[in-house]
Amino acid sequence: MQHRRRTLFLGTAIAAVTALLVLLTGLSTGVRETMIDTATTLSTGHVNVGGFFKVTAGQAAPVVTDYKRVIEVAKKTVPEMEFVVHRGRGWAKVVSDTGSMQMGITGIDVRSEPKFASVLQLVSGTLDDLAQPGTILIFDNQAEKLGVKVGDAVTISAPTTRGTNNTVDVRIVAIAHSLGLLSTWNSFIPIDTLRKLYQFNQDSTGVVQIMLARKDLDHIPQISARLRTALEQAGWRVMAADPRAFWMKFQSVAREDWTGQKLDVTSWEDEISFMTWTLKALQGMSVVLIAILIAIIIIGIMNTMWIAIRERTREIGTLRAIGMQRREVLWMFLLESIMLGLFATVAGVTAGAAIASGVNAMHLHVPTGLQFFLMSPFLHIAVHGAALIQSVVAITLVTALAALYPSLRSARLRPVVAMSHFG
C-alpha cells in the first residue's frame, strides 16, 4: 500500500497477462469445440461404425449391411451414448445445366438428426424439404460453381457396387453457408434417394454414427475398443484399428483377399485426421505465447521484489533485530507476492471472460481463408469455469515462485548488515 504506483503497475501487468492467457486458452478451446461440432454434424460421429462390403475381392463399397442390428449392439455396449444416427456414404458426379463437379454424397434422414439444423446456416431454401425424396442440400461455394439456385434440378451420376453407372435427378431445396474445408465437397440427400442411386436395399447404410456427451469425449479410445470387442462377439468381422478417414482406406481394402462385410470402428479424430493439424498448430502457437507471457511475469516479479527488498533492507534489519525469524521474513515477502498475484489474476480472468463474452456476442466474422480451416464463419472463444480457476491458480503460483529466490535472499540478511544499509 505504501508503493501504490509500483503495485498498480505490476498488478496491471499480471492482470493483462492473465487476460491474454484466458483468451488464448479460450480461442484454442473454441476452435476445438467448433471443429468437433462441425465435423460431427457434417461427416462423422464421435464414434463411428462404418466398414466395407466387397462383392468381389477387388471391389469395395462403404456399406454397412443389417445396420439396425449394429445399432442394437451399440446401444447395449455404449451407455454413454446420447443418440445415434445412420448415414449413407457415396462419391458422385453432380451435373447442372452449366457445370459439374465431383462431390461427396451423404444420405441422411433429416427428421432424425437432432444437431443438423443447429450447425447449418441456410442462405436460401428450407431444411425440412430435405425430407422429401429426390432433393439435395448443397453449400454456397458449390452452388456458385454449378451455377444453380434453390428450385433448380441437378443430376447425380455414380457407379454402383455392381460396376454399372446409375443416375438420379434431384431438386435443390436448400443452400447452406460454407463451413470451410468439410463443406467443400459435402452434400446431403435423403438416404432413400442414395439407396436408389447405389441400388442398396433398406437394410443397408453407410455408417452408424454414435454421439457422446462432451464429458465422455476423453474416453473415446476405451469406448471404441469396447464396441469393437462387442461387434466381434456378435459375429461380425471387424477391421483392425486404423486412424485414417474411411475414404483413405479404399486402396488397402481393395488389395485384401476377402469378400462380404467387414466393420470398421473409428473416432471423429480418425475421420478428420487429414485436417487436425490446424488444431495442433494453434495449440503449439498458444503454448509458445503462454511461455513468453509467463516469462514476462517472472522477470517482472523478480525485478520488483529485488527493488522492494533493496528499499526495505533497513526495515528487514529492524524486524530481525526485534525478534522476527528468517522464515517469518521469507513468508512476509512471499505473502505479499501471493496476494498481489491472486488479486491481479482474479481481475485478469474477469476481464478476459468479459472480453470473450463480448466477442462471442458480436458474432465477429472470420476471414474467408480462415473459415476454410476453422469450419465456422464466426469467431468463437470458449471460456469455461474450470479454465478460469486454473489460470488463477497457475499465475498465482508463478508469481509466488518468482518471488521465492529474492525472498530467500532477504531472509538471509544479517540484522547488523541490514540496519547499516543505505540507499
PDB file of C-alpha atoms in Angstrom, residues 39-279:
ATOM      1  CA  ALA A  39     -17.233 -32.311 -38.091  1.00  0.00           C
ATOM      2  CA  THR A  40     -19.701 -34.385 -36.088  1.00  0.00           C
ATOM      3  CA  THR A  41     -22.560 -32.707 -37.937  1.00  0.00           C
ATOM      4  CA  LEU A  42     -21.250 -32.848 -41.481  1.00  0.00           C
ATOM      5  CA  SER A  43     -19.260 -36.054 -41.746  1.00  0.00           C
ATOM      6  CA  THR A  44     -18.638 -38.054 -38.592  1.00  0.00           C
ATOM      7  CA  GLY A  45     -19.908 -39.103 -35.179  1.00  0.00           C
ATOM      8  CA  HIS A  46     -17.804 -39.129 -32.035  1.00  0.00           C
ATOM      9  CA  VAL A  47     -17.568 -42.906 -32.547  1.00  0.00           C
ATOM     10  CA  ASN A  48     -18.399 -44.470 -35.922  1.00  0.00           C
ATOM     11  CA  VAL A  49     -19.228 -47.988 -37.034  1.00  0.00           C
ATOM     12  CA  GLY A  50     -18.571 -47.966 -40.746  1.00  0.00           C
ATOM     13  CA  GLY A  51     -16.969 -50.567 -42.906  1.00  0.00           C
ATOM     14  CA  PHE A  52     -16.780 -52.057 -46.382  1.00  0.00           C
ATOM     15  CA  PHE A  53     -18.782 -54.586 -48.336  1.00  0.00           C
ATOM     16  CA  LYS A  54     -16.972 -56.437 -51.114  1.00  0.00           C
ATOM     17  CA  VAL A  55     -18.950 -58.149 -53.853  1.00  0.00           C
ATOM     18  CA  THR A  56     -15.656 -59.337 -55.324  1.00  0.00           C
ATOM     19  CA  ALA A  57     -12.189 -59.396 -53.757  1.00  0.00           C
ATOM     20  CA  GLY A  58     -11.066 -56.315 -55.686  1.00  0.00           C
ATOM     21  CA  GLN A  59     -14.109 -54.065 -55.340  1.00  0.00           C
ATOM     22  CA  ALA A  60     -15.130 -52.402 -52.053  1.00  0.00           C
ATOM     23  CA  ALA A  61     -18.028 -50.097 -51.174  1.00  0.00           C
ATOM     24  CA  PRO A  62     -18.522 -48.105 -47.923  1.00  0.00           C
ATOM     25  CA  VAL A  63     -21.603 -50.038 -46.848  1.00  0.00           C
ATOM     26  CA  VAL A  64     -22.892 -51.451 -43.554  1.00  0.00           C
ATOM     27  CA  THR A  65     -25.456 -54.218 -44.018  1.00  0.00           C
ATOM     28  CA  ASP A  66     -28.042 -55.127 -41.365  1.00  0.00           C
ATOM     29  CA  TYR A  67     -27.330 -51.771 -39.728  1.00  0.00           C
ATOM     30  CA  LYS A  68     -30.287 -51.969 -37.324  1.00  0.00           C
ATOM     31  CA  ARG A  69     -28.651 -54.886 -35.520  1.00  0.00           C
ATOM     32  CA  VAL A  70     -25.407 -52.883 -35.350  1.00  0.00           C
ATOM     33  CA  ILE A  71     -27.326 -50.068 -33.666  1.00  0.00           C
ATOM     34  CA  GLU A  72     -28.817 -52.520 -31.152  1.00  0.00           C
ATOM     35  CA  VAL A  73     -25.351 -53.800 -30.208  1.00  0.00           C
ATOM     36  CA  ALA A  74     -24.050 -50.213 -29.940  1.00  0.00           C
ATOM     37  CA  LYS A  75     -26.875 -49.161 -27.618  1.00  0.00           C
ATOM     38  CA  LYS A  76     -26.157 -52.070 -25.265  1.00  0.00           C
ATOM     39  CA  THR A  77     -22.377 -51.576 -25.374  1.00  0.00           C
ATOM     40  CA  VAL A  78     -22.159 -47.778 -25.132  1.00  0.00           C
ATOM     41  CA  PRO A  79     -24.282 -46.495 -22.224  1.00  0.00           C
ATOM     42  CA  GLU A  80     -22.541 -43.117 -22.637  1.00  0.00           C
ATOM     43  CA  MET A  81     -24.400 -42.649 -25.942  1.00  0.00           C
ATOM     44  CA  GLU A  82     -26.556 -39.505 -26.227  1.00  0.00           C
ATOM     45  CA  PHE A  83     -28.066 -40.505 -29.551  1.00  0.00           C
ATOM     46  CA  VAL A  84     -27.219 -42.466 -32.689  1.00  0.00           C
ATOM     47  CA  VAL A  85     -27.894 -41.815 -36.386  1.00  0.00           C
ATOM     48  CA  HIS A  86     -27.077 -43.667 -39.571  1.00  0.00           C
ATOM     49  CA  ARG A  87     -25.992 -42.141 -42.867  1.00  0.00           C
ATOM     50  CA  GLY A  88     -25.230 -43.253 -46.374  1.00  0.00           C
ATOM     51  CA  ARG A  89     -21.816 -42.627 -47.920  1.00  0.00           C
ATOM     52  CA  GLY A  90     -21.008 -42.034 -51.553  1.00  0.00           C
ATOM     53  CA  TRP A  91     -18.924 -40.142 -54.099  1.00  0.00           C
ATOM     54  CA  ALA A  92     -20.577 -38.998 -57.289  1.00  0.00           C
ATOM     55  CA  LYS A  93     -20.593 -36.515 -60.131  1.00  0.00           C
ATOM     56  CA  VAL A  94     -23.182 -33.754 -59.799  1.00  0.00           C
ATOM     57  CA  VAL A  95     -24.188 -32.196 -63.127  1.00  0.00           C
ATOM     58  CA  SER A  96     -26.145 -28.994 -63.656  1.00  0.00           C
ATOM     59  CA  ASP A  97     -27.088 -27.143 -66.853  1.00  0.00           C
ATOM     60  CA  THR A  98     -23.937 -25.007 -66.674  1.00  0.00           C
ATOM     61  CA  GLY A  99     -21.347 -27.068 -64.789  1.00  0.00           C
ATOM     62  CA  SER A 100     -20.391 -30.224 -62.961  1.00  0.00           C
ATOM     63  CA  MET A 101     -18.216 -31.297 -60.037  1.00  0.00           C
ATOM     64  CA  GLN A 102     -17.241 -34.389 -58.098  1.00  0.00           C
ATOM     65  CA  MET A 103     -18.856 -34.321 -54.679  1.00  0.00           C
ATOM     66  CA  GLY A 104     -19.294 -36.413 -51.568  1.00  0.00           C
ATOM     67  CA  ILE A 105     -22.906 -37.560 -51.234  1.00  0.00           C
ATOM     68  CA  THR A 106     -24.229 -38.150 -47.713  1.00  0.00           C
ATOM     69  CA  GLY A 107     -27.610 -39.797 -47.296  1.00  0.00           C
ATOM     70  CA  ILE A 108     -29.492 -38.689 -44.187  1.00  0.00           C
ATOM     71  CA  ASP A 109     -32.928 -38.760 -42.616  1.00  0.00           C
ATOM     72  CA  VAL A 110     -33.136 -35.096 -41.639  1.00  0.00           C
ATOM     73  CA  ARG A 111     -36.046 -35.768 -39.272  1.00  0.00           C
ATOM     74  CA  SER A 112     -33.843 -37.954 -37.060  1.00  0.00           C
ATOM     75  CA  GLU A 113     -30.849 -35.578 -36.986  1.00  0.00           C
ATOM     76  CA  PRO A 114     -31.097 -33.542 -33.739  1.00  0.00           C
ATOM     77  CA  LYS A 115     -27.925 -31.452 -34.313  1.00  0.00           C
ATOM     78  CA  PHE A 116     -28.063 -30.912 -38.065  1.00  0.00           C
ATOM     79  CA  ALA A 117     -30.172 -27.748 -38.116  1.00  0.00           C
ATOM     80  CA  SER A 118     -28.255 -26.110 -35.234  1.00  0.00           C
ATOM     81  CA  VAL A 119     -24.922 -26.030 -37.088  1.00  0.00           C
ATOM     82  CA  LEU A 120     -26.003 -25.175 -40.634  1.00  0.00           C
ATOM     83  CA  GLN A 121     -26.855 -21.611 -41.620  1.00  0.00           C
ATOM     84  CA  LEU A 122     -29.073 -21.549 -44.674  1.00  0.00           C
ATOM     85  CA  VAL A 123     -28.512 -18.990 -47.398  1.00  0.00           C
ATOM     86  CA  SER A 124     -31.803 -19.931 -49.046  1.00  0.00           C
ATOM     87  CA  GLY A 125     -34.350 -22.715 -49.032  1.00  0.00           C
ATOM     88  CA  THR A 126     -35.869 -24.799 -46.239  1.00  0.00           C
ATOM     89  CA  LEU A 127     -34.153 -27.648 -44.439  1.00  0.00           C
ATOM     90  CA  ASP A 128     -37.423 -29.508 -43.798  1.00  0.00           C
ATOM     91  CA  ASP A 129     -37.829 -30.006 -47.555  1.00  0.00           C
ATOM     92  CA  LEU A 130     -34.826 -32.325 -47.463  1.00  0.00           C
ATOM     93  CA  ALA A 131     -37.159 -34.973 -46.013  1.00  0.00           C
ATOM     94  CA  GLN A 132     -38.818 -35.236 -49.442  1.00  0.00           C
ATOM     95  CA  PRO A 133     -37.392 -37.832 -51.876  1.00  0.00           C
ATOM     96  CA  GLY A 134     -35.352 -36.591 -54.820  1.00  0.00           C
ATOM     97  CA  THR A 135     -33.952 -33.487 -53.077  1.00  0.00           C
ATOM     98  CA  ILE A 136     -30.477 -32.214 -52.224  1.00  0.00           C
ATOM     99  CA  LEU A 137     -28.772 -29.672 -49.923  1.00  0.00           C
ATOM    100  CA  ILE A 138     -25.547 -28.086 -51.141  1.00  0.00           C
ATOM    101  CA  PHE A 139     -23.312 -25.246 -49.934  1.00  0.00           C
ATOM    102  CA  ASP A 140     -22.989 -21.775 -51.402  1.00  0.00           C
ATOM    103  CA  ASN A 141     -19.497 -22.367 -52.816  1.00  0.00           C
ATOM    104  CA  GLN A 142     -20.821 -25.432 -54.651  1.00  0.00           C
ATOM    105  CA  ALA A 143     -23.904 -23.561 -55.869  1.00  0.00           C
ATOM    106  CA  GLU A 144     -21.666 -20.850 -57.306  1.00  0.00           C
ATOM    107  CA  LYS A 145     -19.537 -23.395 -59.164  1.00  0.00           C
ATOM    108  CA  LEU A 146     -22.551 -25.259 -60.509  1.00  0.00           C
ATOM    109  CA  GLY A 147     -24.426 -22.055 -61.310  1.00  0.00           C
ATOM    110  CA  VAL A 148     -27.616 -23.151 -59.555  1.00  0.00           C
ATOM    111  CA  LYS A 149     -30.147 -21.855 -57.032  1.00  0.00           C
ATOM    112  CA  VAL A 150     -32.945 -23.292 -54.920  1.00  0.00           C
ATOM    113  CA  GLY A 151     -35.536 -24.973 -57.152  1.00  0.00           C
ATOM    114  CA  ASP A 152     -33.081 -25.966 -59.885  1.00  0.00           C
ATOM    115  CA  ALA A 153     -32.595 -29.615 -60.836  1.00  0.00           C
ATOM    116  CA  VAL A 154     -29.262 -31.425 -60.994  1.00  0.00           C
ATOM    117  CA  THR A 155     -28.302 -34.968 -61.955  1.00  0.00           C
ATOM    118  CA  ILE A 156     -26.215 -37.237 -59.736  1.00  0.00           C
ATOM    119  CA  SER A 157     -24.215 -39.939 -61.503  1.00  0.00           C
ATOM    120  CA  ALA A 158     -22.301 -42.687 -59.696  1.00  0.00           C
ATOM    121  CA  PRO A 159     -21.128 -46.287 -60.219  1.00  0.00           C
ATOM    122  CA  THR A 160     -22.985 -48.944 -58.209  1.00  0.00           C
ATOM    123  CA  THR A 161     -21.346 -51.793 -56.319  1.00  0.00           C
ATOM    124  CA  ARG A 162     -22.044 -53.995 -59.355  1.00  0.00           C
ATOM    125  CA  GLY A 163     -19.866 -51.764 -61.545  1.00  0.00           C
ATOM    126  CA  THR A 164     -22.648 -50.129 -63.589  1.00  0.00           C
ATOM    127  CA  ASN A 165     -23.352 -46.402 -63.704  1.00  0.00           C
ATOM    128  CA  ASN A 166     -26.633 -45.101 -62.367  1.00  0.00           C
ATOM    129  CA  THR A 167     -28.178 -41.630 -62.215  1.00  0.00           C
ATOM    130  CA  VAL A 168     -30.895 -39.863 -60.245  1.00  0.00           C
ATOM    131  CA  ASP A 169     -32.392 -36.415 -60.790  1.00  0.00           C
ATOM    132  CA  VAL A 170     -32.741 -34.293 -57.651  1.00  0.00           C
ATOM    133  CA  ARG A 171     -34.065 -30.822 -56.869  1.00  0.00           C
ATOM    134  CA  ILE A 172     -32.081 -28.297 -54.828  1.00  0.00           C
ATOM    135  CA  VAL A 173     -34.194 -27.415 -51.779  1.00  0.00           C
ATOM    136  CA  ALA A 174     -31.579 -25.690 -49.572  1.00  0.00           C
ATOM    137  CA  ILE A 175     -28.261 -23.889 -49.930  1.00  0.00           C
ATOM    138  CA  ALA A 176     -26.191 -23.520 -46.735  1.00  0.00           C
ATOM    139  CA  HIS A 177     -23.396 -21.144 -45.830  1.00  0.00           C
ATOM    140  CA  SER A 178     -19.966 -22.691 -46.370  1.00  0.00           C
ATOM    141  CA  LEU A 179     -18.415 -24.206 -43.235  1.00  0.00           C
ATOM    142  CA  GLY A 180     -14.871 -24.464 -44.515  1.00  0.00           C
ATOM    143  CA  LEU A 181     -12.934 -27.491 -45.653  1.00  0.00           C
ATOM    144  CA  LEU A 182     -15.550 -30.142 -44.923  1.00  0.00           C
ATOM    145  CA  SER A 183     -18.281 -28.305 -46.797  1.00  0.00           C
ATOM    146  CA  THR A 184     -16.097 -28.019 -49.901  1.00  0.00           C
ATOM    147  CA  TRP A 185     -17.096 -31.492 -51.088  1.00  0.00           C
ATOM    148  CA  ASN A 186     -20.048 -32.490 -48.891  1.00  0.00           C
ATOM    149  CA  SER A 187     -23.682 -32.525 -49.952  1.00  0.00           C
ATOM    150  CA  PHE A 188     -26.773 -34.136 -48.453  1.00  0.00           C
ATOM    151  CA  ILE A 189     -29.659 -36.073 -49.959  1.00  0.00           C
ATOM    152  CA  PRO A 190     -32.389 -38.241 -48.375  1.00  0.00           C
ATOM    153  CA  ILE A 191     -30.965 -41.650 -47.582  1.00  0.00           C
ATOM    154  CA  ASP A 192     -33.682 -43.387 -49.618  1.00  0.00           C
ATOM    155  CA  THR A 193     -32.535 -41.405 -52.647  1.00  0.00           C
ATOM    156  CA  LEU A 194     -28.956 -42.511 -52.005  1.00  0.00           C
ATOM    157  CA  ARG A 195     -30.128 -46.135 -51.759  1.00  0.00           C
ATOM    158  CA  LYS A 196     -31.883 -45.684 -55.103  1.00  0.00           C
ATOM    159  CA  LEU A 197     -28.720 -44.231 -56.635  1.00  0.00           C
ATOM    160  CA  TYR A 198     -26.488 -47.092 -55.480  1.00  0.00           C
ATOM    161  CA  GLN A 199     -29.240 -49.743 -55.647  1.00  0.00           C
ATOM    162  CA  PHE A 200     -28.950 -50.692 -51.975  1.00  0.00           C
ATOM    163  CA  ASN A 201     -31.700 -52.441 -50.022  1.00  0.00           C
ATOM    164  CA  GLN A 202     -33.451 -50.931 -46.990  1.00  0.00           C
ATOM    165  CA  ASP A 203     -31.206 -52.805 -44.515  1.00  0.00           C
ATOM    166  CA  SER A 204     -28.043 -51.096 -45.768  1.00  0.00           C
ATOM    167  CA  THR A 205     -26.466 -47.792 -44.820  1.00  0.00           C
ATOM    168  CA  GLY A 206     -23.029 -46.208 -44.974  1.00  0.00           C
ATOM    169  CA  VAL A 207     -22.120 -45.633 -41.330  1.00  0.00           C
ATOM    170  CA  VAL A 208     -23.633 -45.709 -37.852  1.00  0.00           C
ATOM    171  CA  GLN A 209     -22.624 -42.537 -36.013  1.00  0.00           C
ATOM    172  CA  ILE A 210     -22.659 -42.507 -32.198  1.00  0.00           C
ATOM    173  CA  MET A 211     -22.791 -39.164 -30.396  1.00  0.00           C
ATOM    174  CA  LEU A 212     -21.470 -38.842 -26.839  1.00  0.00           C
ATOM    175  CA  ALA A 213     -21.781 -36.247 -24.098  1.00  0.00           C
ATOM    176  CA  ARG A 214     -18.916 -33.724 -24.014  1.00  0.00           C
ATOM    177  CA  LYS A 215     -17.648 -35.133 -20.706  1.00  0.00           C
ATOM    178  CA  ASP A 216     -17.114 -38.540 -22.353  1.00  0.00           C
ATOM    179  CA  LEU A 217     -15.005 -37.347 -25.302  1.00  0.00           C
ATOM    180  CA  ASP A 218     -11.759 -38.119 -23.456  1.00  0.00           C
ATOM    181  CA  HIS A 219     -12.839 -41.773 -23.170  1.00  0.00           C
ATOM    182  CA  ILE A 220     -13.363 -42.378 -26.900  1.00  0.00           C
ATOM    183  CA  PRO A 221     -10.416 -44.848 -27.260  1.00  0.00           C
ATOM    184  CA  GLN A 222     -11.810 -47.042 -24.458  1.00  0.00           C
ATOM    185  CA  ILE A 223     -15.361 -46.828 -25.862  1.00  0.00           C
ATOM    186  CA  SER A 224     -14.137 -47.729 -29.359  1.00  0.00           C
ATOM    187  CA  ALA A 225     -12.206 -50.749 -28.060  1.00  0.00           C
ATOM    188  CA  ARG A 226     -15.238 -51.919 -26.063  1.00  0.00           C
ATOM    189  CA  LEU A 227     -17.514 -51.558 -29.083  1.00  0.00           C
ATOM    190  CA  ARG A 228     -15.072 -53.344 -31.381  1.00  0.00           C
ATOM    191  CA  THR A 229     -14.977 -56.315 -28.995  1.00  0.00           C
ATOM    192  CA  ALA A 230     -18.789 -56.404 -28.708  1.00  0.00           C
ATOM    193  CA  LEU A 231     -19.221 -56.413 -32.500  1.00  0.00           C
ATOM    194  CA  GLU A 232     -16.752 -59.280 -32.879  1.00  0.00           C
ATOM    195  CA  GLN A 233     -18.593 -61.256 -30.199  1.00  0.00           C
ATOM    196  CA  ALA A 234     -21.867 -60.608 -32.045  1.00  0.00           C
ATOM    197  CA  GLY A 235     -20.462 -62.350 -35.124  1.00  0.00           C
ATOM    198  CA  TRP A 236     -19.136 -59.549 -37.350  1.00  0.00           C
ATOM    199  CA  ARG A 237     -15.687 -59.410 -38.852  1.00  0.00           C
ATOM    200  CA  VAL A 238     -14.056 -56.194 -37.645  1.00  0.00           C
ATOM    201  CA  MET A 239     -11.122 -54.394 -39.252  1.00  0.00           C
ATOM    202  CA  ALA A 240      -8.021 -53.642 -37.192  1.00  0.00           C
ATOM    203  CA  ALA A 241      -7.879 -50.129 -35.717  1.00  0.00           C
ATOM    204  CA  ASP A 242      -6.629 -47.691 -38.368  1.00  0.00           C
ATOM    205  CA  PRO A 243      -6.554 -43.930 -37.551  1.00  0.00           C
ATOM    206  CA  ARG A 244      -7.471 -42.747 -41.062  1.00  0.00           C
ATOM    207  CA  ALA A 245     -10.617 -41.451 -42.699  1.00  0.00           C
ATOM    208  CA  PHE A 246     -12.728 -44.152 -44.375  1.00  0.00           C
ATOM    209  CA  TRP A 247     -12.075 -42.825 -47.881  1.00  0.00           C
ATOM    210  CA  MET A 248      -8.323 -43.166 -47.358  1.00  0.00           C
ATOM    211  CA  LYS A 249      -8.706 -46.936 -46.835  1.00  0.00           C
ATOM    212  CA  PHE A 250     -10.205 -47.907 -50.191  1.00  0.00           C
ATOM    213  CA  GLN A 251      -6.942 -48.944 -51.826  1.00  0.00           C
ATOM    214  CA  SER A 252      -5.689 -51.034 -48.899  1.00  0.00           C
ATOM    215  CA  VAL A 253      -9.099 -52.722 -48.511  1.00  0.00           C
ATOM    216  CA  ALA A 254      -9.299 -53.457 -52.260  1.00  0.00           C
ATOM    217  CA  ARG A 255      -5.943 -55.270 -52.073  1.00  0.00           C
ATOM    218  CA  GLU A 256      -7.141 -57.589 -49.302  1.00  0.00           C
ATOM    219  CA  ASP A 257      -8.368 -61.037 -50.319  1.00  0.00           C
ATOM    220  CA  TRP A 258     -11.840 -61.319 -48.796  1.00  0.00           C
ATOM    221  CA  THR A 259     -15.461 -60.782 -49.725  1.00  0.00           C
ATOM    222  CA  GLY A 260     -18.588 -59.883 -47.788  1.00  0.00           C
ATOM    223  CA  GLN A 261     -18.914 -57.463 -44.868  1.00  0.00           C
ATOM    224  CA  LYS A 262     -16.239 -56.086 -42.553  1.00  0.00           C
ATOM    225  CA  LEU A 263     -16.971 -53.381 -39.990  1.00  0.00           C
ATOM    226  CA  ASP A 264     -14.614 -50.565 -39.063  1.00  0.00           C
ATOM    227  CA  VAL A 265     -14.780 -48.649 -35.752  1.00  0.00           C
ATOM    228  CA  THR A 266     -13.309 -45.134 -35.882  1.00  0.00           C
ATOM    229  CA  SER A 267     -13.381 -41.896 -33.905  1.00  0.00           C
ATOM    230  CA  TRP A 268     -14.105 -38.353 -35.058  1.00  0.00           C
ATOM    231  CA  GLU A 269     -10.361 -37.615 -34.955  1.00  0.00           C
ATOM    232  CA  ASP A 270      -9.687 -40.557 -37.273  1.00  0.00           C
ATOM    233  CA  GLU A 271     -12.266 -39.353 -39.790  1.00  0.00           C
ATOM    234  CA  ILE A 272     -10.836 -35.810 -39.961  1.00  0.00           C
ATOM    235  CA  SER A 273      -7.196 -36.750 -39.272  1.00  0.00           C
ATOM    236  CA  PHE A 274      -6.197 -35.037 -42.519  1.00  0.00           C
ATOM    237  CA  MET A 275      -7.091 -31.620 -41.083  1.00  0.00           C
ATOM    238  CA  THR A 276      -6.477 -31.794 -37.307  1.00  0.00           C
ATOM    239  CA  TRP A 277      -3.058 -30.285 -37.986  1.00  0.00           C
ATOM    240  CA  THR A 278      -4.745 -26.875 -37.826  1.00  0.00           C
ATOM    241  CA  LEU A 279      -5.758 -27.522 -34.228  1.00  0.00           C
TER     242      LEU A 279
END
